[in-house]
PDB file of C-alpha atoms and ligand atoms in Angstrom:
ATOM      1  CA  MET A 115      22.828 -32.316   6.997  1.00  0.00           C
ATOM      2  CA  LYS A 116      21.607 -30.446  10.080  1.00  0.00           C
ATOM      3  CA  THR A 117      18.049 -31.141  11.174  1.00  0.00           C
ATOM      4  CA  ALA A 118      15.521 -28.948  12.953  1.00  0.00           C
ATOM      5  CA  PHE A 119      11.986 -29.361  14.261  1.00  0.00           C
ATOM      6  CA  ILE A 120       9.706 -26.372  14.862  1.00  0.00           C
ATOM      7  CA  THR A 121       6.274 -26.398  16.472  1.00  0.00           C
ATOM      8  CA  GLY A 122       3.411 -24.306  15.114  1.00  0.00           C
ATOM      9  CA  ALA A 123       4.978 -23.109  11.895  1.00  0.00           C
ATOM     10  CA  SER A 124       2.269 -22.947   9.239  1.00  0.00           C
ATOM     11  CA  ARG A 125       2.113 -19.158   9.649  1.00  0.00           C
ATOM     12  CA  GLY A 126       3.798 -16.215  11.305  1.00  0.00           C
ATOM     13  CA  ILE A 127       7.105 -16.433  13.162  1.00  0.00           C
ATOM     14  CA  GLY A 128       7.353 -20.217  12.845  1.00  0.00           C
ATOM     15  CA  ALA A 129       6.971 -20.084   9.051  1.00  0.00           C
ATOM     16  CA  GLY A 130       9.688 -17.412   8.939  1.00  0.00           C
ATOM     17  CA  ILE A 131      12.016 -19.713  10.884  1.00  0.00           C
ATOM     18  CA  VAL A 132      11.234 -22.643   8.546  1.00  0.00           C
ATOM     19  CA  ARG A 133      12.101 -20.466   5.534  1.00  0.00           C
ATOM     20  CA  GLN A 134      15.421 -19.255   6.967  1.00  0.00           C
ATOM     21  CA  LEU A 135      16.492 -22.714   8.125  1.00  0.00           C
ATOM     22  CA  SER A 136      15.608 -24.271   4.767  1.00  0.00           C
ATOM     23  CA  ALA A 137      17.442 -21.523   2.907  1.00  0.00           C
ATOM     24  CA  GLY A 138      20.434 -22.235   5.157  1.00  0.00           C
ATOM     25  CA  GLY A 139      20.491 -25.871   4.057  1.00  0.00           C
ATOM     26  CA  TRP A 140      18.804 -27.437   7.098  1.00  0.00           C
ATOM     27  CA  ARG A 141      16.370 -30.368   6.886  1.00  0.00           C
ATOM     28  CA  VAL A 142      13.259 -29.125   8.629  1.00  0.00           C
ATOM     29  CA  ALA A 143      10.063 -30.609  10.042  1.00  0.00           C
ATOM     30  CA  PHE A 144       7.290 -28.529  11.553  1.00  0.00           C
ATOM     31  CA  THR A 145       3.847 -28.935  13.096  1.00  0.00           C
ATOM     32  CA  TYR A 146       0.624 -27.100  12.372  1.00  0.00           C
ATOM     33  CA  LEU A 147      -2.975 -27.447  13.463  1.00  0.00           C
ATOM     34  CA  ASN A 148      -5.661 -25.690  11.394  1.00  0.00           C
ATOM     35  CA  SER A 149      -3.820 -24.030   8.506  1.00  0.00           C
ATOM     36  CA  GLU A 150      -3.589 -27.102   6.304  1.00  0.00           C
ATOM     37  CA  GLU A 151      -3.227 -25.207   3.008  1.00  0.00           C
ATOM     38  CA  ALA A 152      -0.584 -22.822   4.332  1.00  0.00           C
ATOM     39  CA  ALA A 153       1.347 -25.751   5.810  1.00  0.00           C
ATOM     40  CA  ALA A 154       1.238 -27.657   2.511  1.00  0.00           C
ATOM     41  CA  ALA A 155       2.324 -24.546   0.590  1.00  0.00           C
ATOM     42  CA  LEU A 156       5.236 -23.969   2.990  1.00  0.00           C
ATOM     43  CA  ALA A 157       6.281 -27.610   2.717  1.00  0.00           C
ATOM     44  CA  GLY A 158       6.148 -27.355  -1.083  1.00  0.00           C
ATOM     45  CA  GLU A 159       8.131 -24.119  -1.097  1.00  0.00           C
ATOM     46  CA  THR A 160      10.873 -25.223   1.301  1.00  0.00           C
ATOM     47  CA  GLY A 161      10.947 -29.014   1.146  1.00  0.00           C
ATOM     48  CA  ALA A 162      10.183 -29.156   4.881  1.00  0.00           C
ATOM     49  CA  LEU A 163       8.078 -31.960   6.359  1.00  0.00           C
ATOM     50  CA  ALA A 164       4.689 -30.754   7.627  1.00  0.00           C
ATOM     51  CA  ILE A 165       3.150 -32.764  10.491  1.00  0.00           C
ATOM     52  CA  ARG A 166      -0.404 -32.135  11.677  1.00  0.00           C
ATOM     53  CA  CYS A 167      -0.300 -32.091  15.482  1.00  0.00           C
ATOM     54  CA  ASP A 168      -2.380 -30.390  18.128  1.00  0.00           C
ATOM     55  CA  GLU A 169       0.380 -29.266  20.474  1.00  0.00           C
ATOM     56  CA  ARG A 170      -2.133 -29.315  23.362  1.00  0.00           C
ATOM     57  CA  ASP A 171      -2.625 -33.070  23.032  1.00  0.00           C
ATOM     58  CA  GLU A 172      -0.024 -35.284  24.709  1.00  0.00           C
ATOM     59  CA  GLN A 173      -0.495 -38.297  22.435  1.00  0.00           C
ATOM     60  CA  GLN A 174      -0.202 -36.169  19.297  1.00  0.00           C
ATOM     61  CA  VAL A 175       2.889 -34.409  20.655  1.00  0.00           C
ATOM     62  CA  LEU A 176       4.572 -37.721  21.432  1.00  0.00           C
ATOM     63  CA  ALA A 177       3.623 -39.131  18.014  1.00  0.00           C
ATOM     64  CA  ALA A 178       5.031 -36.052  16.238  1.00  0.00           C
ATOM     65  CA  SER A 179       8.276 -36.331  18.234  1.00  0.00           C
ATOM     66  CA  GLU A 180       8.567 -39.978  17.229  1.00  0.00           C
ATOM     67  CA  THR A 181       7.953 -39.162  13.552  1.00  0.00           C
ATOM     68  CA  VAL A 182      10.720 -36.551  13.663  1.00  0.00           C
ATOM     69  CA  LEU A 183      13.231 -38.915  15.267  1.00  0.00           C
ATOM     70  CA  LYS A 184      12.348 -41.771  12.885  1.00  0.00           C
ATOM     71  CA  THR A 185      12.551 -39.542   9.815  1.00  0.00           C
ATOM     72  CA  PHE A 186      15.727 -37.633  10.701  1.00  0.00           C
ATOM     73  CA  ARG A 187      17.502 -40.285  12.866  1.00  0.00           C
ATOM     74  CA  HIS A 188      19.096 -37.404  14.779  1.00  0.00           C
ATOM     75  CA  LEU A 189      17.900 -33.931  15.756  1.00  0.00           C
ATOM     76  CA  ASP A 190      20.205 -30.911  15.940  1.00  0.00           C
ATOM     77  CA  ALA A 191      17.635 -28.283  16.894  1.00  0.00           C
ATOM     78  CA  PHE A 192      14.226 -28.119  18.544  1.00  0.00           C
ATOM     79  CA  ILE A 193      12.424 -24.791  18.352  1.00  0.00           C
ATOM     80  CA  HIS A 194       9.207 -24.421  20.342  1.00  0.00           C
ATOM     81  CA  ASN A 195       7.096 -21.709  18.787  1.00  0.00           C
ATOM     82  CA  ALA A 196       3.445 -22.856  18.728  1.00  0.00           C
ATOM     83  CA  GLY A 197       1.173 -20.599  20.689  1.00  0.00           C
ATOM     84  CA  THR A 198      -1.986 -18.596  20.986  1.00  0.00           C
ATOM     85  CA  ALA A 199      -2.935 -15.600  23.083  1.00  0.00           C
ATOM     86  CA  TRP A 200      -5.870 -14.958  25.406  1.00  0.00           C
ATOM     87  CA  THR A 201      -6.707 -11.351  26.184  1.00  0.00           C
ATOM     88  CA  GLY A 202      -9.046 -10.224  28.931  1.00  0.00           C
ATOM     89  CA  LEU A 203      -9.333  -9.570  32.638  1.00  0.00           C
ATOM     90  CA  VAL A 204      -8.030 -12.442  34.737  1.00  0.00           C
ATOM     91  CA  GLN A 205     -11.280 -12.624  36.730  1.00  0.00           C
ATOM     92  CA  ASP A 206     -13.114 -13.321  33.447  1.00  0.00           C
ATOM     93  CA  MET A 207     -10.714 -16.035  32.298  1.00  0.00           C
ATOM     94  CA  PRO A 208     -12.248 -19.533  32.123  1.00  0.00           C
ATOM     95  CA  THR A 209     -10.190 -22.311  33.701  1.00  0.00           C
ATOM     96  CA  ASP A 210     -10.152 -24.120  30.376  1.00  0.00           C
ATOM     97  CA  ALA A 211      -8.586 -21.114  28.607  1.00  0.00           C
ATOM     98  CA  TRP A 212      -5.824 -21.087  31.255  1.00  0.00           C
ATOM     99  CA  ASP A 213      -5.233 -24.836  30.813  1.00  0.00           C
ATOM    100  CA  GLN A 214      -5.179 -24.583  27.005  1.00  0.00           C
ATOM    101  CA  LEU A 215      -2.561 -21.814  27.134  1.00  0.00           C
ATOM    102  CA  PHE A 216      -0.316 -23.817  29.458  1.00  0.00           C
ATOM    103  CA  ALA A 217      -0.776 -26.931  27.315  1.00  0.00           C
ATOM    104  CA  VAL A 218       0.386 -25.301  24.093  1.00  0.00           C
ATOM    105  CA  HIS A 219       3.107 -23.017  25.468  1.00  0.00           C
ATOM    106  CA  VAL A 220       4.569 -25.020  28.352  1.00  0.00           C
ATOM    107  CA  LYS A 221       3.483 -28.665  28.490  1.00  0.00           C
ATOM    108  CA  SER A 222       4.240 -29.323  24.829  1.00  0.00           C
ATOM    109  CA  ALA A 223       7.693 -27.737  25.251  1.00  0.00           C
ATOM    110  CA  PHE A 224       8.309 -30.177  28.115  1.00  0.00           C
ATOM    111  CA  LEU A 225       6.934 -33.220  26.257  1.00  0.00           C
ATOM    112  CA  HIS A 226       8.950 -32.619  23.079  1.00  0.00           C
ATOM    113  CA  THR A 227      12.077 -31.850  25.109  1.00  0.00           C
ATOM    114  CA  ARG A 228      11.710 -35.070  27.093  1.00  0.00           C
ATOM    115  CA  ALA A 229      11.253 -37.020  23.858  1.00  0.00           C
ATOM    116  CA  PHE A 230      14.271 -35.466  22.106  1.00  0.00           C
ATOM    117  CA  LEU A 231      16.795 -35.337  24.956  1.00  0.00           C
ATOM    118  CA  PRO A 232      17.928 -38.984  24.910  1.00  0.00           C
ATOM    119  CA  ALA A 233      19.033 -38.637  21.253  1.00  0.00           C
ATOM    120  CA  MET A 234      20.655 -35.247  21.893  1.00  0.00           C
ATOM    121  CA  ILE A 235      22.447 -36.528  25.003  1.00  0.00           C
ATOM    122  CA  SER A 236      23.793 -39.574  23.210  1.00  0.00           C
ATOM    123  CA  ALA A 237      24.999 -37.267  20.396  1.00  0.00           C
ATOM    124  CA  GLN A 238      26.470 -34.921  23.059  1.00  0.00           C
ATOM    125  CA  SER A 239      25.082 -31.994  21.093  1.00  0.00           C
ATOM    126  CA  GLY A 240      21.809 -30.239  20.498  1.00  0.00           C
ATOM    127  CA  ASN A 241      20.128 -26.902  20.527  1.00  0.00           C
ATOM    128  CA  ILE A 242      16.796 -25.889  22.022  1.00  0.00           C
ATOM    129  CA  VAL A 243      15.169 -22.485  21.501  1.00  0.00           C
ATOM    130  CA  LEU A 244      11.860 -21.516  23.073  1.00  0.00           C
ATOM    131  CA  VAL A 245       9.961 -18.595  21.541  1.00  0.00           C
ATOM    132  CA  SER A 246       8.906 -16.739  24.683  1.00  0.00           C
ATOM    133  CA  SER A 247       7.809 -13.078  24.769  1.00  0.00           C
ATOM    134  CA  MET A 248       8.708  -9.763  26.342  1.00  0.00           C
ATOM    135  CA  TRP A 249       5.521 -10.257  28.377  1.00  0.00           C
ATOM    136  CA  GLY A 250       7.192 -13.254  29.997  1.00  0.00           C
ATOM    137  CA  GLN A 251       9.888 -10.840  31.149  1.00  0.00           C
ATOM    138  CA  VAL A 252       7.758  -7.961  32.413  1.00  0.00           C
ATOM    139  CA  GLY A 253       4.097  -9.099  32.379  1.00  0.00           C
ATOM    140  CA  ALA A 254       1.174  -7.613  30.453  1.00  0.00           C
ATOM    141  CA  SER A 255      -2.104  -6.373  31.864  1.00  0.00           C
ATOM    142  CA  MET A 256      -5.047  -8.320  30.344  1.00  0.00           C
ATOM    143  CA  GLU A 257      -2.665 -11.135  29.452  1.00  0.00           C
ATOM    144  CA  VAL A 258      -1.995 -12.699  32.836  1.00  0.00           C
ATOM    145  CA  GLY A 259      -2.251 -16.327  31.656  1.00  0.00           C
ATOM    146  CA  TYR A 260      -0.182 -15.646  28.542  1.00  0.00           C
ATOM    147  CA  SER A 261       2.478 -13.761  30.538  1.00  0.00           C
ATOM    148  CA  ALA A 262       2.604 -16.614  33.077  1.00  0.00           C
ATOM    149  CA  CYS A 263       3.184 -19.149  30.268  1.00  0.00           C
ATOM    150  CA  LYS A 264       5.905 -17.050  28.677  1.00  0.00           C
ATOM    151  CA  ALA A 265       7.631 -16.580  32.063  1.00  0.00           C
ATOM    152  CA  ALA A 266       7.339 -20.348  32.646  1.00  0.00           C
ATOM    153  CA  GLN A 267       9.163 -20.945  29.371  1.00  0.00           C
ATOM    154  CA  ILE A 268      11.994 -18.694  30.560  1.00  0.00           C
ATOM    155  CA  GLY A 269      12.225 -20.540  33.889  1.00  0.00           C
ATOM    156  CA  MET A 270      12.179 -23.899  32.142  1.00  0.00           C
ATOM    157  CA  MET A 271      14.864 -22.761  29.695  1.00  0.00           C
ATOM    158  CA  LYS A 272      17.204 -21.581  32.477  1.00  0.00           C
ATOM    159  CA  ALA A 273      16.898 -24.782  34.525  1.00  0.00           C
ATOM    160  CA  LEU A 274      17.238 -26.980  31.451  1.00  0.00           C
ATOM    161  CA  ALA A 275      20.320 -25.084  30.277  1.00  0.00           C
ATOM    162  CA  LYS A 276      21.991 -25.958  33.607  1.00  0.00           C
ATOM    163  CA  GLU A 277      20.837 -29.561  33.484  1.00  0.00           C
ATOM    164  CA  VAL A 278      21.904 -30.392  29.926  1.00  0.00           C
ATOM    165  CA  GLY A 279      24.849 -28.044  29.386  1.00  0.00           C
ATOM    166  CA  PRO A 280      27.287 -30.773  30.501  1.00  0.00           C
ATOM    167  CA  SER A 281      25.856 -32.938  27.689  1.00  0.00           C
ATOM    168  CA  GLY A 282      26.766 -30.335  25.076  1.00  0.00           C
ATOM    169  CA  ILE A 283      23.207 -29.076  24.644  1.00  0.00           C
ATOM    170  CA  ARG A 284      22.446 -25.357  24.582  1.00  0.00           C
ATOM    171  CA  VAL A 285      19.046 -23.957  25.591  1.00  0.00           C
ATOM    172  CA  ASN A 286      17.926 -20.362  25.062  1.00  0.00           C
ATOM    173  CA  CYS A 287      14.828 -18.216  24.568  1.00  0.00           C
ATOM    174  CA  VAL A 288      14.035 -15.434  22.176  1.00  0.00           C
ATOM    175  CA  ALA A 289      11.659 -12.852  23.622  1.00  0.00           C
ATOM    176  CA  PRO A 290       9.903 -11.064  20.760  1.00  0.00           C
ATOM    177  CA  GLY A 291       8.212  -7.721  21.258  1.00  0.00           C
ATOM    178  CA  VAL A 292       5.358  -6.642  19.001  1.00  0.00           C
ATOM    179  CA  ILE A 293       5.677  -8.689  15.818  1.00  0.00           C
ATOM    180  CA  ASP A 294       3.264  -8.030  12.971  1.00  0.00           C
ATOM    181  CA  THR A 295       1.618 -11.455  12.504  1.00  0.00           C
ATOM    182  CA  ASP A 296      -1.951 -12.804  12.580  1.00  0.00           C
ATOM    183  CA  MET A 297      -1.635 -12.806  16.385  1.00  0.00           C
ATOM    184  CA  MET A 298      -1.985  -9.011  16.108  1.00  0.00           C
ATOM    185  CA  GLY A 299      -5.254  -9.485  14.181  1.00  0.00           C
ATOM    186  CA  GLY A 300      -7.313  -7.862  16.932  1.00  0.00           C
ATOM    187  CA  TYR A 301      -5.337  -4.606  16.733  1.00  0.00           C
ATOM    188  CA  THR A 302      -6.613  -1.636  14.689  1.00  0.00           C
ATOM    189  CA  PRO A 303      -4.247   0.487  12.545  1.00  0.00           C
ATOM    190  CA  GLU A 304      -4.469   3.113  15.323  1.00  0.00           C
ATOM    191  CA  ASP A 305      -3.453   0.532  17.959  1.00  0.00           C
ATOM    192  CA  LYS A 306      -0.495  -0.493  15.797  1.00  0.00           C
ATOM    193  CA  GLN A 307       0.540   3.138  15.361  1.00  0.00           C
ATOM    194  CA  ALA A 308       0.415   3.614  19.142  1.00  0.00           C
ATOM    195  CA  LEU A 309       2.641   0.550  19.571  1.00  0.00           C
ATOM    196  CA  ARG A 310       5.121   1.941  17.033  1.00  0.00           C
ATOM    197  CA  GLU A 311       5.244   5.166  19.018  1.00  0.00           C
ATOM    198  CA  GLU A 312       6.006   3.228  22.218  1.00  0.00           C
ATOM    199  CA  THR A 313       8.925   1.459  20.506  1.00  0.00           C
ATOM    200  CA  PRO A 314      12.309   3.247  20.481  1.00  0.00           C
ATOM    201  CA  LEU A 315      13.105   1.873  17.001  1.00  0.00           C
ATOM    202  CA  TYR A 316       9.697   3.168  15.890  1.00  0.00           C
ATOM    203  CA  ARG A 317       8.414   0.159  13.981  1.00  0.00           C
ATOM    204  CA  LEU A 318       6.746  -3.181  14.556  1.00  0.00           C
ATOM    205  CA  GLY A 319       8.905  -6.284  14.369  1.00  0.00           C
ATOM    206  CA  THR A 320       8.793  -8.733  11.473  1.00  0.00           C
ATOM    207  CA  VAL A 321       8.908 -12.505  11.448  1.00  0.00           C
ATOM    208  CA  GLU A 322      12.307 -12.179   9.796  1.00  0.00           C
ATOM    209  CA  ASP A 323      13.613 -10.174  12.791  1.00  0.00           C
ATOM    210  CA  VAL A 324      12.737 -13.063  15.100  1.00  0.00           C
ATOM    211  CA  ALA A 325      13.928 -15.757  12.688  1.00  0.00           C
ATOM    212  CA  HIS A 326      17.340 -14.048  12.396  1.00  0.00           C
ATOM    213  CA  ALA A 327      17.696 -14.130  16.195  1.00  0.00           C
ATOM    214  CA  VAL A 328      16.807 -17.826  16.284  1.00  0.00           C
ATOM    215  CA  MET A 329      19.292 -18.541  13.478  1.00  0.00           C
ATOM    216  CA  PHE A 330      21.975 -16.767  15.496  1.00  0.00           C
ATOM    217  CA  LEU A 331      21.247 -18.835  18.622  1.00  0.00           C
ATOM    218  CA  LEU A 332      21.462 -22.026  16.550  1.00  0.00           C
ATOM    219  CA  SER A 333      24.729 -20.979  14.918  1.00  0.00           C
ATOM    220  CA  GLU A 334      28.332 -21.779  15.824  1.00  0.00           C
ATOM    221  CA  GLU A 335      28.783 -18.054  16.540  1.00  0.00           C
ATOM    222  CA  ALA A 336      26.531 -18.616  19.578  1.00  0.00           C
ATOM    223  CA  SER A 337      28.361 -21.733  20.764  1.00  0.00           C
ATOM    224  CA  PHE A 338      29.189 -20.204  24.189  1.00  0.00           C
ATOM    225  CA  ILE A 339      25.674 -18.862  24.783  1.00  0.00           C
ATOM    226  CA  THR A 340      23.213 -20.854  26.876  1.00  0.00           C
ATOM    227  CA  GLY A 341      20.539 -20.101  29.456  1.00  0.00           C
ATOM    228  CA  GLN A 342      19.854 -16.664  27.982  1.00  0.00           C
ATOM    229  CA  VAL A 343      16.880 -14.621  26.854  1.00  0.00           C
ATOM    230  CA  LEU A 344      17.520 -12.762  23.601  1.00  0.00           C
ATOM    231  CA  PRO A 345      15.012  -9.900  23.302  1.00  0.00           C
ATOM    232  CA  VAL A 346      13.820  -8.930  19.798  1.00  0.00           C
ATOM    233  CA  ASN A 347      11.639  -5.962  20.650  1.00  0.00           C
ATOM    234  CA  GLY A 348      12.965  -2.747  19.088  1.00  0.00           C
ATOM    235  CA  GLY A 349      13.777  -1.468  22.565  1.00  0.00           C
ATOM    236  CA  MET A 350      10.198  -1.638  23.895  1.00  0.00           C
ATOM    237  CA  VAL A 351      11.417  -3.505  26.984  1.00  0.00           C
ATOM    238  CA  ILE A 352      14.925  -2.669  28.131  1.00  0.00           C
TER     239      ILE A 352
HETATM  240  P1  LIG B 513       0.485 -16.769  14.668  1.00  0.00           P
HETATM  241  O1  LIG B 513      -0.893 -16.690  15.238  1.00  0.00           O
HETATM  242  O2  LIG B 513       0.822 -15.954  13.460  1.00  0.00           O
HETATM  243  O3  LIG B 513       0.849 -18.307  14.329  1.00  0.00           O
HETATM  244  C1  LIG B 513       0.686 -19.274  15.327  1.00  0.00           C
HETATM  245  C2  LIG B 513       1.191 -20.596  14.809  1.00  0.00           C
HETATM  246  O4  LIG B 513       1.070 -21.546  15.875  1.00  0.00           O
HETATM  247  C3  LIG B 513       0.379 -21.109  13.633  1.00  0.00           C
HETATM  248  O5  LIG B 513       1.239 -21.762  12.728  1.00  0.00           O
HETATM  249  C4  LIG B 513      -0.570 -22.114  14.312  1.00  0.00           C
HETATM  250  O6  LIG B 513      -0.924 -23.204  13.463  1.00  0.00           O
HETATM  251  C5  LIG B 513       0.303 -22.645  15.423  1.00  0.00           C
HETATM  252  N1  LIG B 513      -0.481 -23.197  16.519  1.00  0.00           N
HETATM  253  C6  LIG B 513      -1.291 -22.545  17.375  1.00  0.00           C
HETATM  254  N2  LIG B 513      -1.854 -23.407  18.236  1.00  0.00           N
HETATM  255  C7  LIG B 513      -1.388 -24.644  17.902  1.00  0.00           C
HETATM  256  C8  LIG B 513      -1.611 -25.949  18.402  1.00  0.00           C
HETATM  257  N3  LIG B 513      -2.440 -26.174  19.431  1.00  0.00           N
HETATM  258  N4  LIG B 513      -0.966 -26.977  17.810  1.00  0.00           N
HETATM  259  C9  LIG B 513      -0.142 -26.765  16.763  1.00  0.00           C
HETATM  260  N5  LIG B 513       0.117 -25.554  16.232  1.00  0.00           N
HETATM  261  C10 LIG B 513      -0.518 -24.508  16.793  1.00  0.00           C
HETATM  262  O7  LIG B 513       1.444 -16.442  15.891  1.00  0.00           O
HETATM  263  P2  LIG B 513       2.905 -15.789  15.919  1.00  0.00           P
HETATM  264  O8  LIG B 513       3.702 -16.270  14.793  1.00  0.00           O
HETATM  265  O9  LIG B 513       2.738 -14.341  16.134  1.00  0.00           O
HETATM  266  O10 LIG B 513       3.445 -16.400  17.295  1.00  0.00           O
HETATM  267  C11 LIG B 513       4.377 -17.474  17.343  1.00  0.00           C
HETATM  268  C12 LIG B 513       4.971 -17.531  18.731  1.00  0.00           C
HETATM  269  O11 LIG B 513       5.582 -16.278  19.025  1.00  0.00           O
HETATM  270  C13 LIG B 513       3.941 -17.775  19.843  1.00  0.00           C
HETATM  271  O12 LIG B 513       4.501 -18.633  20.819  1.00  0.00           O
HETATM  272  C14 LIG B 513       3.730 -16.387  20.416  1.00  0.00           C
HETATM  273  O13 LIG B 513       3.315 -16.442  21.758  1.00  0.00           O
HETATM  274  C15 LIG B 513       5.116 -15.798  20.265  1.00  0.00           C
HETATM  275  N6  LIG B 513       5.144 -14.336  20.263  1.00  0.00           N
HETATM  276  C16 LIG B 513       4.478 -13.606  19.310  1.00  0.00           C
HETATM  277  C17 LIG B 513       4.513 -12.215  19.350  1.00  0.00           C
HETATM  278  C18 LIG B 513       3.801 -11.354  18.362  1.00  0.00           C
HETATM  279  O14 LIG B 513       3.754 -10.126  18.571  1.00  0.00           O
HETATM  280  N7  LIG B 513       3.270 -11.860  17.270  1.00  0.00           N
HETATM  281  C19 LIG B 513       5.271 -11.518  20.394  1.00  0.00           C
HETATM  282  C20 LIG B 513       5.938 -12.378  21.337  1.00  0.00           C
HETATM  283  C21 LIG B 513       5.877 -13.732  21.248  1.00  0.00           C
HETATM  284  P3  LIG B 513      -2.325 -23.296  12.637  1.00  0.00           P
HETATM  285  O15 LIG B 513      -2.578 -21.962  11.994  1.00  0.00           O
HETATM  286  O16 LIG B 513      -2.015 -24.369  11.627  1.00  0.00           O
HETATM  287  O17 LIG B 513      -3.391 -23.693  13.596  1.00  0.00           O
END
């Protein structure tokens, strides 16, 4: 049975990916931080293994990686999805907020990757998908730290794809546009309508839209695709 590990999947896009993978017959493990009840409900619904792990904490990230490898014995797919946003002017951004963003979006992607690669290399197969953002491609005003993290994920993905391609491991990013999750909690209905109007396909994205793109990148149909950014944004960034 194929195995997958997803970070930050108690809610939102990550939970959508857990559901699609489980429905597709994969064995899945995922991390969460605060949403204990949602994580337990998702585990009950899908049979996935829920692991509490603060993705900003190196020891917890390494322990979660070890649990995954011990439980599954091999890992076919690692999907890095955990993340938070910070909105505001860059001159008002505390250093700690910058560091926290980089810890959850970038450092944990590195730490899990480093932990999983030996097993993937010895299997001569594996699949890594980082959930980046269209803001990592083009940058967003008031989200300088977030955009920098999402661009860092794209840079990491490209270099890693070159480094591990010869070992049969593919590495890609999805770059979602505006996806209607809790992360959009600060937006009013009017803000959301304005975003729809800026989007050529005239709607907000869903977690299923992103999960379908991830499923495609993990599939055999994508077996010649590596080092790429797959946008899922309704045409907002072209
Ligand atoms: P949500 O806020 O809906 O969910 C975030 C998830 O990440 C939750 O399951 C949360 O767990 C988990 N998480 C956050 N911080 C940590 C942490 N330190 N350790 C472990 N888990 C953590 O976000 P989305 O689903 O919208 O976003 C998922 C990813 O998609 C993020 O990387 C985001 O940057 C990216 N993205 C989102 C877009 C959007 O429009 N929504 C657009 C482009 C990219 P818990 O609740 O248990 O704490």
